[in-house]
PDB file of C-alpha atoms in Angstrom:
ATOM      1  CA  UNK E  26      46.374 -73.725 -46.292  1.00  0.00           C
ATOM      2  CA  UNK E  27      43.707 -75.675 -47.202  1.00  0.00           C
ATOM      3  CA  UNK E  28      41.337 -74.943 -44.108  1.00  0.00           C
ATOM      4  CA  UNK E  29      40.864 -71.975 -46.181  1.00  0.00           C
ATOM      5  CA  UNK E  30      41.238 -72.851 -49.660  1.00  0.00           C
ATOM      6  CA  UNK E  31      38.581 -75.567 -48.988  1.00  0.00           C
ATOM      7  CA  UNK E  32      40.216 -78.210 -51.056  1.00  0.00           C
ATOM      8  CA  UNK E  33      40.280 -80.661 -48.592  1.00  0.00           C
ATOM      9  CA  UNK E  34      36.510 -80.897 -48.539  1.00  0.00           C
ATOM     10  CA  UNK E  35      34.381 -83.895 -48.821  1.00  0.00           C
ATOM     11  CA  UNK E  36      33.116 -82.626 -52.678  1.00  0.00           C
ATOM     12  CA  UNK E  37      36.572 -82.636 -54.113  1.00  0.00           C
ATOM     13  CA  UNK E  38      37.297 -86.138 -55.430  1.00  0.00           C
ATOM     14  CA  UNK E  39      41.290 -87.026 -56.713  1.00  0.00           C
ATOM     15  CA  UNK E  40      41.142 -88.865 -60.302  1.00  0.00           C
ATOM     16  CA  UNK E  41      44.196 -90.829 -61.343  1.00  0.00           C
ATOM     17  CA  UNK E  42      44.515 -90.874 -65.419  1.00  0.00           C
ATOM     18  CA  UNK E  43      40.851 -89.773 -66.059  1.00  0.00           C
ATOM     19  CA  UNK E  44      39.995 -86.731 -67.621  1.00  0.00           C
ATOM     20  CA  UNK E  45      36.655 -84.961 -66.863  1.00  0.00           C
ATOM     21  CA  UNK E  46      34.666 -82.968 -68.972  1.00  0.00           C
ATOM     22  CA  UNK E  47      33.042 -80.023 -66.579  1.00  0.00           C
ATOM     23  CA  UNK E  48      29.710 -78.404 -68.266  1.00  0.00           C
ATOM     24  CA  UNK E  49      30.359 -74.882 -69.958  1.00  0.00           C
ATOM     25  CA  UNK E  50      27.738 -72.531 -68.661  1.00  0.00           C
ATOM     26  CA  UNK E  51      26.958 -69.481 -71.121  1.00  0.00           C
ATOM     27  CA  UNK E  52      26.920 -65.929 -68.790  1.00  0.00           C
ATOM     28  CA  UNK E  53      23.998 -64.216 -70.278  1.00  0.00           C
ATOM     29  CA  UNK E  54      24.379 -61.146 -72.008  1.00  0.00           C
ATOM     30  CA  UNK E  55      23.714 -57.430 -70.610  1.00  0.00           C
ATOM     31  CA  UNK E  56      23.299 -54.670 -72.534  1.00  0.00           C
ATOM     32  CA  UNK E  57      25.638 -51.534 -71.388  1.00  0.00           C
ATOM     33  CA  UNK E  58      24.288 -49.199 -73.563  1.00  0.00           C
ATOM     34  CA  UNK E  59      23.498 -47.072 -71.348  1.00  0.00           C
ATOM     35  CA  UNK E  60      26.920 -46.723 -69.724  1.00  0.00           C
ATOM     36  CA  UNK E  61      28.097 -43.204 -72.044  1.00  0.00           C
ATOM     37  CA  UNK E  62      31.786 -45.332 -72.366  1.00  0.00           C
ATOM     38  CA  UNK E  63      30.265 -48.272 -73.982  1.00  0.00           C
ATOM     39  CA  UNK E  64      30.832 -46.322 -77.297  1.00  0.00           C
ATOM     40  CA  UNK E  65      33.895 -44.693 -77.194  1.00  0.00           C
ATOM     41  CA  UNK E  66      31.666 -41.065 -75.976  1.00  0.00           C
ATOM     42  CA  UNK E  67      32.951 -40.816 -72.274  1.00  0.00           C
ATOM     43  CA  UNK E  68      34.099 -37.465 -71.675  1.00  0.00           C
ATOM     44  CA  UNK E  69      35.310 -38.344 -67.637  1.00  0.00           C
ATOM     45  CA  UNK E  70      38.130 -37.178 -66.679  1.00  0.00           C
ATOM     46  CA  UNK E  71      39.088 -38.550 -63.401  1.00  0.00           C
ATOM     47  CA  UNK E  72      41.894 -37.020 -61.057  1.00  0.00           C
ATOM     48  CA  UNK E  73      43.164 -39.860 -58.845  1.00  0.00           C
ATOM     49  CA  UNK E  74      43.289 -38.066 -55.062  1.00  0.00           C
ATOM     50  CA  UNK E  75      46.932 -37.880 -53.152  1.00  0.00           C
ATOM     51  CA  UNK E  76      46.701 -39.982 -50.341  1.00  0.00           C
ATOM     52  CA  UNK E  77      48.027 -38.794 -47.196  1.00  0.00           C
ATOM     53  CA  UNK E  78      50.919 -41.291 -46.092  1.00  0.00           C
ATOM     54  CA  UNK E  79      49.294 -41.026 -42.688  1.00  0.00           C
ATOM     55  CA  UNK E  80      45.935 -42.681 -44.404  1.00  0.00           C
ATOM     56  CA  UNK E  81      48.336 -45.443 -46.498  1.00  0.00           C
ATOM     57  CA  UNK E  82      47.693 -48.902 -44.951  1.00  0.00           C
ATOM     58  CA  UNK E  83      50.602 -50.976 -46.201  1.00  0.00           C
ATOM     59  CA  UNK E  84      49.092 -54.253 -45.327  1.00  0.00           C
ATOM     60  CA  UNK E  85      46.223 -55.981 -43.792  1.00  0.00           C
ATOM     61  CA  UNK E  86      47.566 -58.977 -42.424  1.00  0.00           C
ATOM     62  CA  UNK E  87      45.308 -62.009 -41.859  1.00  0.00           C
ATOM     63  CA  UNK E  88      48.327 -64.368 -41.518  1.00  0.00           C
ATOM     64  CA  UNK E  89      49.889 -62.470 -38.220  1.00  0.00           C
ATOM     65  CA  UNK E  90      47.572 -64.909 -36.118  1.00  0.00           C
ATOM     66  CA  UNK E  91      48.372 -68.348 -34.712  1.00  0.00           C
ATOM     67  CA  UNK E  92      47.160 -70.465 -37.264  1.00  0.00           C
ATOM     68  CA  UNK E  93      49.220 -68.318 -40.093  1.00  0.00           C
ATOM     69  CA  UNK E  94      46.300 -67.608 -41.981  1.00  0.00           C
ATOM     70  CA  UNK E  95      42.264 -66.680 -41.972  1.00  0.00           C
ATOM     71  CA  UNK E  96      38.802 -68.750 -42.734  1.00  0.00           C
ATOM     72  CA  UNK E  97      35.457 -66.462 -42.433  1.00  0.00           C
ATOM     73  CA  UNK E  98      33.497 -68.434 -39.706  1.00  0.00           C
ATOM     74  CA  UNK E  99      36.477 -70.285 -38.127  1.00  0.00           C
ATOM     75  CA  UNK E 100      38.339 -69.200 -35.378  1.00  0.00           C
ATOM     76  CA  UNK E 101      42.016 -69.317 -35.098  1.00  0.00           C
ATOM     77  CA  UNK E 102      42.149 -72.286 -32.881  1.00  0.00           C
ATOM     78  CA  UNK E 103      39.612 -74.593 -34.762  1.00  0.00           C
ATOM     79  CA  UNK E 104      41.680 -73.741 -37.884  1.00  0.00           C
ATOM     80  CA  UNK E 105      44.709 -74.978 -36.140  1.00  0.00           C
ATOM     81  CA  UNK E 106      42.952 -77.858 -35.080  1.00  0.00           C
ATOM     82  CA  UNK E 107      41.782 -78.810 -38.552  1.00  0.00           C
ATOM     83  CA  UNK E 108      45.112 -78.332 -39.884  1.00  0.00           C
ATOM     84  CA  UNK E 109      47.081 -80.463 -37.248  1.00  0.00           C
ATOM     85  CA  UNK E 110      44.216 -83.297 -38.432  1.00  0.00           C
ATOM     86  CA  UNK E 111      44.595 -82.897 -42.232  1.00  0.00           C
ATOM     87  CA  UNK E 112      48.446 -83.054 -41.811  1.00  0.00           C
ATOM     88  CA  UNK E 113      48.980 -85.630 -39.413  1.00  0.00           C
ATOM     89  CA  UNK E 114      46.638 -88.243 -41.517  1.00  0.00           C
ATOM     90  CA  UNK E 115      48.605 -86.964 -44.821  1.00  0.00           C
ATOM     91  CA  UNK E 116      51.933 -87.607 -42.347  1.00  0.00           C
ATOM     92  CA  UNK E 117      50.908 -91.400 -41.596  1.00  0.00           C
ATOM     93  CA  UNK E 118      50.546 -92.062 -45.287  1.00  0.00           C
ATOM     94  CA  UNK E 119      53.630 -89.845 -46.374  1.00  0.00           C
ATOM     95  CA  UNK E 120      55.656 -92.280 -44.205  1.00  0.00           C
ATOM     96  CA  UNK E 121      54.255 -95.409 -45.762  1.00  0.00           C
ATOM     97  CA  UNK E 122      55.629 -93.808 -49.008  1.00  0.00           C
ATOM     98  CA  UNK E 123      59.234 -93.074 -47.580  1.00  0.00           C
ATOM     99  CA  UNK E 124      59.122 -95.989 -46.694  1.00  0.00           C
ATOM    100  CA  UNK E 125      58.194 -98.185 -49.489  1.00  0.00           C
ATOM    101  CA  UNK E 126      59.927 -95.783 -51.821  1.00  0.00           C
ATOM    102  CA  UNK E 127      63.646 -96.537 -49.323  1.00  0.00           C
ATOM    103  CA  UNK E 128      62.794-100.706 -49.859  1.00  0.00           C
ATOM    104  CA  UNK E 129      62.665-100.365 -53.491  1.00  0.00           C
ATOM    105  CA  UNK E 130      65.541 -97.781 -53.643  1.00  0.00           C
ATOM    106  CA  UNK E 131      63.674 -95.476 -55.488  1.00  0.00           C
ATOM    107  CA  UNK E 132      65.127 -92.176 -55.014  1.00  0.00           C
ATOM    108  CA  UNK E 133      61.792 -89.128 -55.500  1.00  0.00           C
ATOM    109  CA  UNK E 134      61.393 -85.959 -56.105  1.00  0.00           C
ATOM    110  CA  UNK E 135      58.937 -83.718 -55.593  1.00  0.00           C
ATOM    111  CA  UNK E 136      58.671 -80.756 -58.011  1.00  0.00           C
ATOM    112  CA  UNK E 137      56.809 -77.348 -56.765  1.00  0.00           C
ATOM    113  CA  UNK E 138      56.446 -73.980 -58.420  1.00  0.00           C
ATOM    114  CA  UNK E 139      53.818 -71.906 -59.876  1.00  0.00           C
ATOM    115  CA  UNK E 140      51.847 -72.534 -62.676  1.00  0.00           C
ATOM    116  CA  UNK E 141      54.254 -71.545 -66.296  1.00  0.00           C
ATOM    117  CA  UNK E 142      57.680 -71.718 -64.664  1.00  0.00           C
ATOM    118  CA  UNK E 143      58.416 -74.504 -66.799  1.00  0.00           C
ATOM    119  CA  UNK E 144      58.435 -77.736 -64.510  1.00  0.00           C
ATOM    120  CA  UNK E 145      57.079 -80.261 -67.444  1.00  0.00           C
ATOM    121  CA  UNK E 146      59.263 -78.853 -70.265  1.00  0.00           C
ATOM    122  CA  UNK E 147      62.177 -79.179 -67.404  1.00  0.00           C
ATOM    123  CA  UNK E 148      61.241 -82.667 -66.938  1.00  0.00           C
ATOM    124  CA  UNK E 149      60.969 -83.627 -70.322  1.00  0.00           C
ATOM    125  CA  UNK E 150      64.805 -82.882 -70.994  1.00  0.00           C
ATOM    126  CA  UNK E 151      66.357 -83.792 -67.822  1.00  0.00           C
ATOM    127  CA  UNK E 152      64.333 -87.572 -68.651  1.00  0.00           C
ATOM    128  CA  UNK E 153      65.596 -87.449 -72.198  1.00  0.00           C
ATOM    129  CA  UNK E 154      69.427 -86.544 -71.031  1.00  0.00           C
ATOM    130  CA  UNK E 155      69.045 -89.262 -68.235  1.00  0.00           C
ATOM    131  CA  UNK E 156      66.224 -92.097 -69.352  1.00  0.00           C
ATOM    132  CA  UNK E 157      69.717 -94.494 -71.157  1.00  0.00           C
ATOM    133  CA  UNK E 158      71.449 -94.335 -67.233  1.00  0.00           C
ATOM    134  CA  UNK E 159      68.106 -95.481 -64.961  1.00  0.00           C
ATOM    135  CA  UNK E 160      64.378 -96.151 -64.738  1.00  0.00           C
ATOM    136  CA  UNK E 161      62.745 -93.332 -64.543  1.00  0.00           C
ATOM    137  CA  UNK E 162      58.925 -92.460 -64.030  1.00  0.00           C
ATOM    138  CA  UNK E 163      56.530 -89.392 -63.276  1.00  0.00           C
ATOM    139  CA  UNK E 164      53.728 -88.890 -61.358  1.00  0.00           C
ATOM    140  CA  UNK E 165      51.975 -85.844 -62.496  1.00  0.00           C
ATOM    141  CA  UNK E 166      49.874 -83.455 -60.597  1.00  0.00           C
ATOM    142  CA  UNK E 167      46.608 -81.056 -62.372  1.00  0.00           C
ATOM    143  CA  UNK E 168      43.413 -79.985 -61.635  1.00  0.00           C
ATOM    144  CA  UNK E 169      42.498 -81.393 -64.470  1.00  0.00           C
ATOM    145  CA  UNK E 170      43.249 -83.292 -68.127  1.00  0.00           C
ATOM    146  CA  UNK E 171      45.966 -85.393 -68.624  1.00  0.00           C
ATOM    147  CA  UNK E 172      48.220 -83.607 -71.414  1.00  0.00           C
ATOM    148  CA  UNK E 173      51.243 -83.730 -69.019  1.00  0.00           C
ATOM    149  CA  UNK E 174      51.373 -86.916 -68.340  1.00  0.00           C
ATOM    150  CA  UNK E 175      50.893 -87.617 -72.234  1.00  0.00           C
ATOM    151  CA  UNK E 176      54.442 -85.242 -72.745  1.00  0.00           C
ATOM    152  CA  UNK E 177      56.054 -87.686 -70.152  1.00  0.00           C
ATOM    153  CA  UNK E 178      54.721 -90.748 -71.566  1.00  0.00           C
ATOM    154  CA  UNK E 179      55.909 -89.104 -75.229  1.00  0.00           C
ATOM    155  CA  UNK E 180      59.511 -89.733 -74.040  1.00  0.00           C
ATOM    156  CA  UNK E 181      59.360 -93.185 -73.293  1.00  0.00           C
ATOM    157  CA  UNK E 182      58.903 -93.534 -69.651  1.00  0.00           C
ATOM    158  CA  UNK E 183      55.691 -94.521 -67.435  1.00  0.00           C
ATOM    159  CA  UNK E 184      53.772 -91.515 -66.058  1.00  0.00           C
ATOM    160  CA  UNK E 185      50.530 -91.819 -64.203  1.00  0.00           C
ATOM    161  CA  UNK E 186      48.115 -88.848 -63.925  1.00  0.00           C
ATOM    162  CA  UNK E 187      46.307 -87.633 -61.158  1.00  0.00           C
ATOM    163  CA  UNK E 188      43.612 -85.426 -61.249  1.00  0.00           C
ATOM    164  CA  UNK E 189      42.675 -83.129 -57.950  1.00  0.00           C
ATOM    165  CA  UNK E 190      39.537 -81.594 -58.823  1.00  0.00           C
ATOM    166  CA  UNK E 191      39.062 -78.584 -56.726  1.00  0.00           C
ATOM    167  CA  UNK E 192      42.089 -79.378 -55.009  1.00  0.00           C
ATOM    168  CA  UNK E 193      45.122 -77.336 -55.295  1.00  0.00           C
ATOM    169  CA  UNK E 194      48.413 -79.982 -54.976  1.00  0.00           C
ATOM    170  CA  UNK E 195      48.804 -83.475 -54.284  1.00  0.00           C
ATOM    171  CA  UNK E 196      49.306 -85.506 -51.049  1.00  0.00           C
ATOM    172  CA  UNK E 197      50.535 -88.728 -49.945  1.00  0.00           C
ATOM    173  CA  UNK E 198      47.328 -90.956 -49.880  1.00  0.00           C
ATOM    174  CA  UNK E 199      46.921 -89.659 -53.618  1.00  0.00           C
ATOM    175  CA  UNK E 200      50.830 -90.300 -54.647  1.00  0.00           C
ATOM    176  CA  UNK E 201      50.556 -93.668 -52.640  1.00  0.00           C
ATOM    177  CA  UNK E 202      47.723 -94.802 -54.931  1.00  0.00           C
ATOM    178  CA  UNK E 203      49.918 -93.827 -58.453  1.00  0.00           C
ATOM    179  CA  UNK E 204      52.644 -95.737 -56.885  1.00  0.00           C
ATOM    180  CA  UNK E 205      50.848 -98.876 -57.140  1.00  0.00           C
ATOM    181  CA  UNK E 206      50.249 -98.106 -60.843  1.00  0.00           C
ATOM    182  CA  UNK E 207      54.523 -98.061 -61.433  1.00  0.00           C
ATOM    183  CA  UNK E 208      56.881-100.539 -61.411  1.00  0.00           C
ATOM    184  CA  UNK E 209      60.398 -99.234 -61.102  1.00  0.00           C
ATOM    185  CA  UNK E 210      63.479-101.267 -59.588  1.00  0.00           C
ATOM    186  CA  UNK E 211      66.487-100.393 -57.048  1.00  0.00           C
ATOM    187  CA  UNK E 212      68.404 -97.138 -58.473  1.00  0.00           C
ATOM    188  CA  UNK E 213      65.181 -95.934 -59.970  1.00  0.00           C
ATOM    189  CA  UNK E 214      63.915 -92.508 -60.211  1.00  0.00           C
ATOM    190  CA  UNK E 215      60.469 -91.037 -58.996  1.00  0.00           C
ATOM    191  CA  UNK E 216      59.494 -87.517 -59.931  1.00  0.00           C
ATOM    192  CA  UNK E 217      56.405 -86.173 -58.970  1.00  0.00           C
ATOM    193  CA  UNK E 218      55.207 -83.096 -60.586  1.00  0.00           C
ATOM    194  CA  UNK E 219      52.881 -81.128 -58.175  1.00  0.00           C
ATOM    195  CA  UNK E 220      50.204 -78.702 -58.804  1.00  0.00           C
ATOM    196  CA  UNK E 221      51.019 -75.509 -59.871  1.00  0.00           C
ATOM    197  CA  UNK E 222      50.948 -73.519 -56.997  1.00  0.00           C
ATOM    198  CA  UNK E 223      53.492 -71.966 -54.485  1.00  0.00           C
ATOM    199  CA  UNK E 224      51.176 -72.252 -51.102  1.00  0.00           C
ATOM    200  CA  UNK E 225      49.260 -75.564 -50.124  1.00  0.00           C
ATOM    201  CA  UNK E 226      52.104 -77.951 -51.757  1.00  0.00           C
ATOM    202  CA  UNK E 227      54.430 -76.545 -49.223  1.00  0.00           C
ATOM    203  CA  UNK E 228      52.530 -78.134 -45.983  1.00  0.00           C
ATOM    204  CA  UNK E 229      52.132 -81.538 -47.749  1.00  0.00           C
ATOM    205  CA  UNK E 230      54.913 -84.115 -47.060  1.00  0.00           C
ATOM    206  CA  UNK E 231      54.318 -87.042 -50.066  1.00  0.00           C
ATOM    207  CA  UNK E 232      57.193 -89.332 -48.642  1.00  0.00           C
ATOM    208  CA  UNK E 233      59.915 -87.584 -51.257  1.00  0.00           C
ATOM    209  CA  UNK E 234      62.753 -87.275 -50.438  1.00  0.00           C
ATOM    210  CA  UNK E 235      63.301 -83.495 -51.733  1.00  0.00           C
ATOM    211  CA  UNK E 236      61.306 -80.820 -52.328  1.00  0.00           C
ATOM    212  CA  UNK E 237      62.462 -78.779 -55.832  1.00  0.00           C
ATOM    213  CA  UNK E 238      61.217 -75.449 -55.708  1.00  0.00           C
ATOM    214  CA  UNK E 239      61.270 -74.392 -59.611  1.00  0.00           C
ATOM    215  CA  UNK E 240      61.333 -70.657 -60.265  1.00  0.00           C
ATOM    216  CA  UNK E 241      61.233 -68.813 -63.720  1.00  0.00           C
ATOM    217  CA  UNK E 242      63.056 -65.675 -64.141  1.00  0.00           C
ATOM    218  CA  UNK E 243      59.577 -64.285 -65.911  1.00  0.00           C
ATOM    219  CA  UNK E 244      58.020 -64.767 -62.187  1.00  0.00           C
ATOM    220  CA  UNK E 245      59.981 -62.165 -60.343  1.00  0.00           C
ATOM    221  CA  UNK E 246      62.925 -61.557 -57.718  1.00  0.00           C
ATOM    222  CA  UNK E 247      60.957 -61.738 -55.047  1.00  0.00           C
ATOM    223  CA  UNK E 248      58.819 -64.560 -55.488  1.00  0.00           C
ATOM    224  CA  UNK E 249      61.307 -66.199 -52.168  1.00  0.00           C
ATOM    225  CA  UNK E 250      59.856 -63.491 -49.943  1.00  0.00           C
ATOM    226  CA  UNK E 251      55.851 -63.697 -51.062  1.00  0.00           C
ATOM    227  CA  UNK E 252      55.798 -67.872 -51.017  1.00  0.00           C
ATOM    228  CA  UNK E 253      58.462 -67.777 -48.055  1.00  0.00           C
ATOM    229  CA  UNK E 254      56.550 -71.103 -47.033  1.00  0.00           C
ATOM    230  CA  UNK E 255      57.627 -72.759 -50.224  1.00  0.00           C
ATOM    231  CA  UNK E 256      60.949 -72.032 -50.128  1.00  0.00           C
ATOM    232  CA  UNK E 257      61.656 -72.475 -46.650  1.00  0.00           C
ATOM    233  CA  UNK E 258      60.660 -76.333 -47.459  1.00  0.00           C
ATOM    234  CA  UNK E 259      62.856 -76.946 -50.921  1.00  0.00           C
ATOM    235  CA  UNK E 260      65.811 -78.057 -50.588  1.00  0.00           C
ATOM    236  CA  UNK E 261      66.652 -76.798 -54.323  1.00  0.00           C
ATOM    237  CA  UNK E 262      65.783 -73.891 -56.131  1.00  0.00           C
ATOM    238  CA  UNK E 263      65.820 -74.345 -60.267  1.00  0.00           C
ATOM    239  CA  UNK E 264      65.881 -70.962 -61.307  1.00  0.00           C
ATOM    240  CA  UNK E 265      64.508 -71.789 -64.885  1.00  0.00           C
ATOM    241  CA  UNK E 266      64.406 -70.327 -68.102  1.00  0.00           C
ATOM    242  CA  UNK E 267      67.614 -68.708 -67.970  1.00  0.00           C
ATOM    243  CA  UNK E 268      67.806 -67.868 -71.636  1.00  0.00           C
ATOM    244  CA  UNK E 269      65.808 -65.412 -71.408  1.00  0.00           C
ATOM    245  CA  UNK E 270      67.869 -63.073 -69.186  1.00  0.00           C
ATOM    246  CA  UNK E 271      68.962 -60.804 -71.994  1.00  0.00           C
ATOM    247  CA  UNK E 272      65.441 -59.859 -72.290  1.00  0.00           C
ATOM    248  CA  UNK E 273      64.567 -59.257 -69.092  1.00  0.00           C
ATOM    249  CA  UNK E 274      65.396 -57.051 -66.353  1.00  0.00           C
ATOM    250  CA  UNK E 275      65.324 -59.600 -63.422  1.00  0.00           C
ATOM    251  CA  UNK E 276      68.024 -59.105 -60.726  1.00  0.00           C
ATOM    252  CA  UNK E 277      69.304 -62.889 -60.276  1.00  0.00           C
ATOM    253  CA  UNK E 278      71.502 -61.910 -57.460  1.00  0.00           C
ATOM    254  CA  UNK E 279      68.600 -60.323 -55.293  1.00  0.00           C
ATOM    255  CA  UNK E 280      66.578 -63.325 -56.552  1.00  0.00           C
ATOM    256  CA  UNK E 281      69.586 -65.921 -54.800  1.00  0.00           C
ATOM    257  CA  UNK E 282      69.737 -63.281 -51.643  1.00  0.00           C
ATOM    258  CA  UNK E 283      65.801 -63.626 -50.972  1.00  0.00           C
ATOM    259  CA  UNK E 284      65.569 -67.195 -51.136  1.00  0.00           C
ATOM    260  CA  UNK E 285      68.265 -67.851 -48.561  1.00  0.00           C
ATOM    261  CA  UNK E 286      67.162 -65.234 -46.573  1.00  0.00           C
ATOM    262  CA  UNK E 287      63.655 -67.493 -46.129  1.00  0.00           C
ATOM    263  CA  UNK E 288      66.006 -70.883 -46.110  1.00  0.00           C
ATOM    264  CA  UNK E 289      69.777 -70.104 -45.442  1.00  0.00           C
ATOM    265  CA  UNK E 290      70.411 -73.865 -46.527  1.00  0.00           C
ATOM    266  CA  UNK E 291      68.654 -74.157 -49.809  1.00  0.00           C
ATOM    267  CA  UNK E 292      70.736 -74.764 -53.080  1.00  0.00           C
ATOM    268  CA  UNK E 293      70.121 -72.548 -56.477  1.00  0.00           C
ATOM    269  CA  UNK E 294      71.180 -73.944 -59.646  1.00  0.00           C
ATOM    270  CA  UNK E 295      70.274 -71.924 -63.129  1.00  0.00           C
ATOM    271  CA  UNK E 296      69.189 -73.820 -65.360  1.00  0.00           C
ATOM    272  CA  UNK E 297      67.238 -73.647 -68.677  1.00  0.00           C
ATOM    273  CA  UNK E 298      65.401 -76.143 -70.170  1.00  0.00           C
ATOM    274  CA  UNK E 299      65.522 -74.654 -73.738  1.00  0.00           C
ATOM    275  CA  UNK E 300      68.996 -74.484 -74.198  1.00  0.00           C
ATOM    276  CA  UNK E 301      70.518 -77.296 -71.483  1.00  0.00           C
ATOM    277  CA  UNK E 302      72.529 -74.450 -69.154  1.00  0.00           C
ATOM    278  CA  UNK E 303      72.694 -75.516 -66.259  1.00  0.00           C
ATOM    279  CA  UNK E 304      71.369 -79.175 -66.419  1.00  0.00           C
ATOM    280  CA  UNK E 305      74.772 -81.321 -65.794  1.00  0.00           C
ATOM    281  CA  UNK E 306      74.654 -79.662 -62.398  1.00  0.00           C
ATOM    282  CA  UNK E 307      71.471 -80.533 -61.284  1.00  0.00           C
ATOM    283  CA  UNK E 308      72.098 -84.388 -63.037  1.00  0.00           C
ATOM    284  CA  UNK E 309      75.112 -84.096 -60.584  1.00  0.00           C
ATOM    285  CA  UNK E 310      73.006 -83.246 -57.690  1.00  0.00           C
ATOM    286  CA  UNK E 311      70.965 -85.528 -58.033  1.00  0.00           C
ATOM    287  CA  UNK E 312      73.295 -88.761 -58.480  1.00  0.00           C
ATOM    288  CA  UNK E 313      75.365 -87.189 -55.093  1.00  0.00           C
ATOM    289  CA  UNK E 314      71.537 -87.036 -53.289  1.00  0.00           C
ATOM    290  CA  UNK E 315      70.445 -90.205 -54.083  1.00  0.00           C
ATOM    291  CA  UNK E 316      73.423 -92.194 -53.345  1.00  0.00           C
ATOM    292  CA  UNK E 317      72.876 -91.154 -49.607  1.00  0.00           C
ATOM    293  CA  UNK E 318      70.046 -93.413 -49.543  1.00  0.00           C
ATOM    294  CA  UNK E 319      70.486 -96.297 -47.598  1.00  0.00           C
ATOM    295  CA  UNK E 320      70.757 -99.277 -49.551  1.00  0.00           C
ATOM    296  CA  UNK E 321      67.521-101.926 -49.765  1.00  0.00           C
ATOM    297  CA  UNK E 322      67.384-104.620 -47.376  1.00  0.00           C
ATOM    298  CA  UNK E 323      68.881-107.656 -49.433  1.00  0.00           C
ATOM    299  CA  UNK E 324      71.262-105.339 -51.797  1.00  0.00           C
ATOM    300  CA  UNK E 325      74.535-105.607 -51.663  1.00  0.00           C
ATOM    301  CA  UNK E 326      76.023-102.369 -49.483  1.00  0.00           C
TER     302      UNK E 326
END
């Protein structure tokens, strides 16, 4: 997580609705004329050697120790350490969130997936086919630029955007400082769009109360089984982009088998944001999750 990703360092710094313009460095130019392939002359013909299955290494596997993953200088119990630190600050605020979030029954989301599975275009029908029934607003999650958050704002609803630098998904001290830039009332609706990115986002409780793991059929029927981390912390899996299954060859039932292999609980819903398949559904999920929160102090039960 991010004891090795480094995004948790004291050099990455969170914006929220800034966009910052990073310097464009020019590489300088080599000249390869001297490699005989630069123009189209290479006469190499290279025969690729049989390796010996006893010589085939199937994996190297610098997750198999304690801490579930490696750092070059840190050993397995300082990255533990670190990581029990990291989390249990980002727990503390995460909490504050729930709980602020439960008083002003505001019912959030938190969407996860990998960069291009479709998570903005997602939201920006399921807020058009729900914004007439309840307040709805969006925080959204990028390295950088705000052209997200502009899409969500495009539709009529408040969307704040926060910037993470370096850092590769959002957490709760972050998400608690949008939250002071919204105003939504009891029955509203909070999504937060993460970072793209199916590893760090995982670890990283931001007071939701769901995780939605979104999932493109373009991605892969085994994406449940790489990211098992991800998965194993959604409590819904959007598998996106449906229309395009005629034109694919992506096996949706060994797609639905890996994902509750890693979390025997999870839900799958297809959906597609294109066409609306799907969508009623997860609107229907959602109304039957959120009216399991308890109601605010001073409403009416």
């Amino acid at each position: 997580m991010c004891t090795v990703c480094g995004c948790g360092t004291s050099g990455t710094v969170a914006k929220i609705g800034a966009e910052s313009a990073g310097a464009s460095h020019a590489e300088p130019h080599h000249n390869h004329d001297h490699y005989p392939h630069a123009h189209g002359h290479s006469h190499l013909h290279v025969h690729q050697p049989d390796p010996a299955p006893e010589h085939i290494v199937e994996a190297i596997d610098f997750g198999a120790g304690p801490a579930g993953g490696h750092a070059p200088g840190l050993s397995q119990e300082r990255m533990i350490s670190i990581e029990r630190d990291i989390l249990s600050k980002n727990d503390a605020f995460a909490a504050e969130n729930r709980a602020r979030l439960r008083a002003e029954g505001v019912f959030a989301l938190n969407f996860v997936s990998s960069p291009g599975s479709g998570k903005t275009s997602l939201l920006v029908r399921t807020i058009t086919d729900l914004r007439d029934r309840c307040l709805i607003a969006v925080i959204e999650g990028d390295q950088q630029t705000s052209h997200d958050a502009e899409r969500i704002r495009a539709t009529g609803v408040q969307a704040v955007q926060i910037n993470t630098g370096k850092g590769c998904h959002l957490d709760a001290h972050m998400v608690g400082h949008a939250l002071d830039h919204l105003s939504l009332g009891s029955g509203g609706l909070l999504f937060i769009e993460n970072v793209g990115n199916l590893v760090c986002p995982a670890a990283f409780d931001l007071g939701e109360a769901h995780k939605v793991v979104v999932l493109s059929v373009t991605e892969g029927e085994d994406k449940p089984l790489k990211y098992p981390d991800m998965f194993a912390a959604a409590d819904l899996m959007l598998l996106n982009k449906s229309d395009l299954l005629p034109h694919l060859e992506f096996d949706m039932s060994a797609c639905m088998a890996a994902a509750l292999r890693v979390n025997p609980h999870i839900q799958i819903l297809t959906v597609s944001a294109k066409t609306g398949e799907g969508l009623p559904a997860f609107y229907a999920w959602i109304e039957a999750r959120a009216s399991l929160m308890p109601a605010p102090a001073g409403d009416p039960a």
